[in-house]
Coordinates of C-alpha atoms in Angstrom, one line a residue:
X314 CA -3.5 37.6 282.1
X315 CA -5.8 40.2 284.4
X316 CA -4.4 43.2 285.9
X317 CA -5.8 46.2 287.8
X318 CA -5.2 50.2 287.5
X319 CA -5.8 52.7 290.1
X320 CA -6.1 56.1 289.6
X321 CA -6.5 58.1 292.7
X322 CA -7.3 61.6 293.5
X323 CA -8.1 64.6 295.9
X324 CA -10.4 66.7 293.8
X325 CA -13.8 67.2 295.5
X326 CA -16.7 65.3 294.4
X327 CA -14.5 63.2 291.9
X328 CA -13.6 59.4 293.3
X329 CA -10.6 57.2 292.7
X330 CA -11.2 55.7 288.9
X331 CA -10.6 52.3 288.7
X332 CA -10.1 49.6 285.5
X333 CA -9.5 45.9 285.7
X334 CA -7.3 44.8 282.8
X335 CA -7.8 41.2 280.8
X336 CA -6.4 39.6 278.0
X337 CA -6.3 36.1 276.8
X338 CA -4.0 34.0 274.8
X339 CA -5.7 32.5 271.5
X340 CA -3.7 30.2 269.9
X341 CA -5.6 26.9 269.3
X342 CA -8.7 28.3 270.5
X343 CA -11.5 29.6 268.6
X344 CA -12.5 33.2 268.8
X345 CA -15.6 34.7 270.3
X346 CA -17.7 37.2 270.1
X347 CA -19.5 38.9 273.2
X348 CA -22.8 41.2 273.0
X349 CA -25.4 43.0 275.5
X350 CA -28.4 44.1 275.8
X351 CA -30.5 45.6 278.6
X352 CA -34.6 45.0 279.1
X353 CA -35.7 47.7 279.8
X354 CA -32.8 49.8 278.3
X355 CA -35.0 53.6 279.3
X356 CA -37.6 54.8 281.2
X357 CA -36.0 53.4 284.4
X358 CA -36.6 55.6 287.3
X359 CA -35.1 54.9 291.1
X360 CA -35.3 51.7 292.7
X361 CA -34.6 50.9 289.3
X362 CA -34.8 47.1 287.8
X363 CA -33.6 46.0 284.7
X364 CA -32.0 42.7 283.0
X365 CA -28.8 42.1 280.8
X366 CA -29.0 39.3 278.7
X367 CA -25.6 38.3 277.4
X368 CA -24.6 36.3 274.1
X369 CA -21.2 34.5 273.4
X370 CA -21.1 33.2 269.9
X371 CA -18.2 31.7 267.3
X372 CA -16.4 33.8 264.7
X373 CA -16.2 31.2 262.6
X374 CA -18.9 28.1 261.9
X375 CA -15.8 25.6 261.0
X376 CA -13.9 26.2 264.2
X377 CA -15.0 23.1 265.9
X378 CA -17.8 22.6 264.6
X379 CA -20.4 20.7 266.8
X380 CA -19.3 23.0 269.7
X381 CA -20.5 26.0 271.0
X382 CA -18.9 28.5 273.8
X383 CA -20.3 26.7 277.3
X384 CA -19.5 26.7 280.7
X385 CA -16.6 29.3 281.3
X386 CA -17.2 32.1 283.5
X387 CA -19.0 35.5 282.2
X388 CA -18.8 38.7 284.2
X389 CA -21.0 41.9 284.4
X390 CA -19.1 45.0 285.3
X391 CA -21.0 47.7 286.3
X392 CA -19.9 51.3 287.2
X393 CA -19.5 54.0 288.5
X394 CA -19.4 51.9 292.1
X395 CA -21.3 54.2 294.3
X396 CA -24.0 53.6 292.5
X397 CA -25.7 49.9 293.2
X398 CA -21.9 48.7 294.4
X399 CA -23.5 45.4 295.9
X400 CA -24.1 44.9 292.4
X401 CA -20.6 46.6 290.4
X402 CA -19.4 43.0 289.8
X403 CA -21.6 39.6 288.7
X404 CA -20.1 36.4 287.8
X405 CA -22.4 33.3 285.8
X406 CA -21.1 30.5 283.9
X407 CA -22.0 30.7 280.1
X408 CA -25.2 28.2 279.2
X409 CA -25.9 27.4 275.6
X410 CA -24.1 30.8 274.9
X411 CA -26.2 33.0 276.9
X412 CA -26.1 34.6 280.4
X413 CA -28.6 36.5 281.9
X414 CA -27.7 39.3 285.0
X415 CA -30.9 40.7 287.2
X416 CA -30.3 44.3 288.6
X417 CA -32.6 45.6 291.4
X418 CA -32.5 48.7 293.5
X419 CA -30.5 50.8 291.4
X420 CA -29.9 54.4 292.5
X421 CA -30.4 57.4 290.6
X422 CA -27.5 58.1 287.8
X423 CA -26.0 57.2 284.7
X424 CA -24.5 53.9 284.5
X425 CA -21.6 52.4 282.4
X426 CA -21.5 48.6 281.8
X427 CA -20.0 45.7 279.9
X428 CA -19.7 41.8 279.7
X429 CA -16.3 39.7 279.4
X430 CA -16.3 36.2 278.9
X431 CA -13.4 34.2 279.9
X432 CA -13.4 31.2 277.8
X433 CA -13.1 27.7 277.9
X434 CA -11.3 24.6 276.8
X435 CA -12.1 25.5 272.9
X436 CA -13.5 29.0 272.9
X437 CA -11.0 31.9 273.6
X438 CA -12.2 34.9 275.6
X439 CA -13.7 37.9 274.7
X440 CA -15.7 41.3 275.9
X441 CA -18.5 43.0 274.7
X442 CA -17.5 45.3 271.4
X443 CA -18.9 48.4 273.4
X444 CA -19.7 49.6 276.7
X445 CA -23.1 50.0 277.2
X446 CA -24.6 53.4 278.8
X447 CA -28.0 53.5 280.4
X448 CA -29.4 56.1 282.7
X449 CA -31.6 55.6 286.2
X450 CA -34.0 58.8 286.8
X451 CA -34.9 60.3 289.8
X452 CA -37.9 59.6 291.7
X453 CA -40.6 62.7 292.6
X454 CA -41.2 63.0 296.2
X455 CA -44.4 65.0 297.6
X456 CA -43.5 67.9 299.3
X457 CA -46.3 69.3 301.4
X458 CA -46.2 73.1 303.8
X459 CA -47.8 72.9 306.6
X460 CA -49.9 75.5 308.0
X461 CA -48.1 77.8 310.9
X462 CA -48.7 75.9 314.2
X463 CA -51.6 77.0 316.6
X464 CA -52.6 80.2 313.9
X465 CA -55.7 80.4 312.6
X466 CA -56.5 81.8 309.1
X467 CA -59.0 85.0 308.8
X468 CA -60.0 85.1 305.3
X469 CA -57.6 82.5 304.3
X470 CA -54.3 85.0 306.0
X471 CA -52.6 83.9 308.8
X472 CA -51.6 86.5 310.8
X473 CA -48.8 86.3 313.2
X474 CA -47.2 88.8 315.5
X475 CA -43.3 90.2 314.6
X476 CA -40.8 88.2 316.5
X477 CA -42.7 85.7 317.7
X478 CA -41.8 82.1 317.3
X479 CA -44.0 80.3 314.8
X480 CA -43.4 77.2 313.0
X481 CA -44.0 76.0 309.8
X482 CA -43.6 72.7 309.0
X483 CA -42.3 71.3 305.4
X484 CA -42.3 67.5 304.6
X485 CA -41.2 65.6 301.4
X486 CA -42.0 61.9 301.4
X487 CA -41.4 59.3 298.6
X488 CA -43.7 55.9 298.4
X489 CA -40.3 54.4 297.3
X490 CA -37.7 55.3 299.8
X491 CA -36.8 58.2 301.9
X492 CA -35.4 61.7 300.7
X493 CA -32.6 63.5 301.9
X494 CA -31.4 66.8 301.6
X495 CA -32.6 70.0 302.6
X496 CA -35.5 72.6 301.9
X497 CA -35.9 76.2 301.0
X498 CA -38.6 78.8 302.2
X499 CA -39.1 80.8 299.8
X500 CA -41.4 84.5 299.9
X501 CA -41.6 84.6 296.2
X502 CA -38.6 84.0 294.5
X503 CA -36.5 85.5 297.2
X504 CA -35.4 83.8 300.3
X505 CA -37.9 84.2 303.3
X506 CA -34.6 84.6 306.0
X507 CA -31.3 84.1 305.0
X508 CA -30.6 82.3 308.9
X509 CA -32.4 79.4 308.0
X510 CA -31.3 78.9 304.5
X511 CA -31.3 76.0 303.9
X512 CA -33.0 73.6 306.2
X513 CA -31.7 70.5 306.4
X514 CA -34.5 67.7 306.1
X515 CA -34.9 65.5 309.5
X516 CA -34.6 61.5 309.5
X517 CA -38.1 61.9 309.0
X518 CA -38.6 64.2 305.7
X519 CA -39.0 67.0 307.7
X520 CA -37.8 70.8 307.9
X521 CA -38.9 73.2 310.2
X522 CA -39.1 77.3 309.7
X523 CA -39.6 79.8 312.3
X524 CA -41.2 83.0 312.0
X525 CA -39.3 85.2 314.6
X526 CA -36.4 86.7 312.3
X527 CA -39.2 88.1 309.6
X528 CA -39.7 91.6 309.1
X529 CA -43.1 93.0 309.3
X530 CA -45.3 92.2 305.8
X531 CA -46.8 89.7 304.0
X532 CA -45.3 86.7 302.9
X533 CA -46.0 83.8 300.4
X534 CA -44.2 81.2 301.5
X535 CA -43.1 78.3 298.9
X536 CA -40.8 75.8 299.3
X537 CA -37.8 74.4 297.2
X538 CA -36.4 70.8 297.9
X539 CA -32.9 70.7 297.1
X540 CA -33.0 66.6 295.8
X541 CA -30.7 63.9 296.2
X542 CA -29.1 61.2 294.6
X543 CA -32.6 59.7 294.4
X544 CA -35.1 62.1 294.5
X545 CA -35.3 65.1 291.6
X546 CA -35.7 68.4 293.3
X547 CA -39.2 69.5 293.1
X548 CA -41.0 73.3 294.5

């Protein structure tokens, strides 16, 4: 008997919940029991790959003896979905009691999983005793700030003239993907202009600040990447 619940709702930044519901009728079949674990369970950083290795075994040595649990279906659920949802769902058949699931790619975020096994002719159903939580990390990108374009430094000070257009150039780049999100320019701790706060990053990684709205003085410019899903927020 499987059933599904949805729970929907319009708060921001909060998606629909969802639970699939299972039970299974054990009369004349032997009970089982179901158990995970993950290889590597920590450390794992974004694109993130890791293995569950699931085991179905008998409660009880005399229930058939001879027999082990073989051959029904056993599915990996994996949530929240927007997180690796090509992979939310995997079904195997049972072998010698054991399943094994491969998950590649997996995005930043903490991640909630467990293992149900639907039985077979002589083994009832049965899902792991505990949902099993595991966390992906963010990668670091590089962020690099250019030098302001066509100035050149006297004594390691660029010096350009109030209200003039000048750009400067901030790119974060990641050997494992690309980063989204924006970028702020920073003169200290404060920010540089509050027009262009923040920049958002191009296709390309990039964020571009101008120099016309700053007031005479000297700046040290720094910049703050805002992160992503992905990629951990780095100055």
């Amino acid at each position: 008997s499987q059933g599904t619940m949805s729970v929907p709702t319009d708060a921001v930044n909060a998606p629909t919940s969802n639970a699939s519901l299972a039970a299974w009728s054990v009369n004349n079949l032997c009970l089982t029991t179901t158990t995970i674990t993950l290889t590597p369970s920590s450390g794992l950083t974004y694109p993130a790959t890791t293995t569950v290795a699931a085991t179905v075994v008998p409660v009880s040595s005399t229930c058939s003896p001879g027999n082990i649990p073989t051959g029904g279906k056993i599915v990996l659920t994996l949530a929240p979905q927007a997180k690796g949802s090509s992979q939310s769902t995997q079904t195997q058949t049972l072998s010698n009691e054991k399943a094994s699931f491969n998950l590649t790619g997996l995005n930043g975020g903490t991640y909630i999983m467990f293992v149900s096994y639907k039985g077979d002719t002589i083994f009832g159903g049965s899902s792991s005793s505990r949902t099993f939580s595991f966390v992906v990390a963010r990668a670091t990108p590089t962020v690099t700030l250019g030098e302001p374009a066509g100035v050149t430094p006297v004594n390691g000070v660029y010096y350009v003239l109030q209200g003039s257009t000048t750009a400067i150039q901030a790119t974060v780049t990641s050997a494992v993907g690309s980063p989204t999100g924006s970028v702020q320019f920073l003169n200290g701790t404060a920010v540089a202009d509050p027009a262009q706060n923040p920049v958002t990053l191009s296709g390309g990684g990039t964020a571009t600040f101008n120099t016309s709205n700053l007031a005479a003085g000297t700046y040290v410019l720094t910049t703050a990447y805002s992160g992503d899903l992905n990629f951990a927020t780095v100055t």
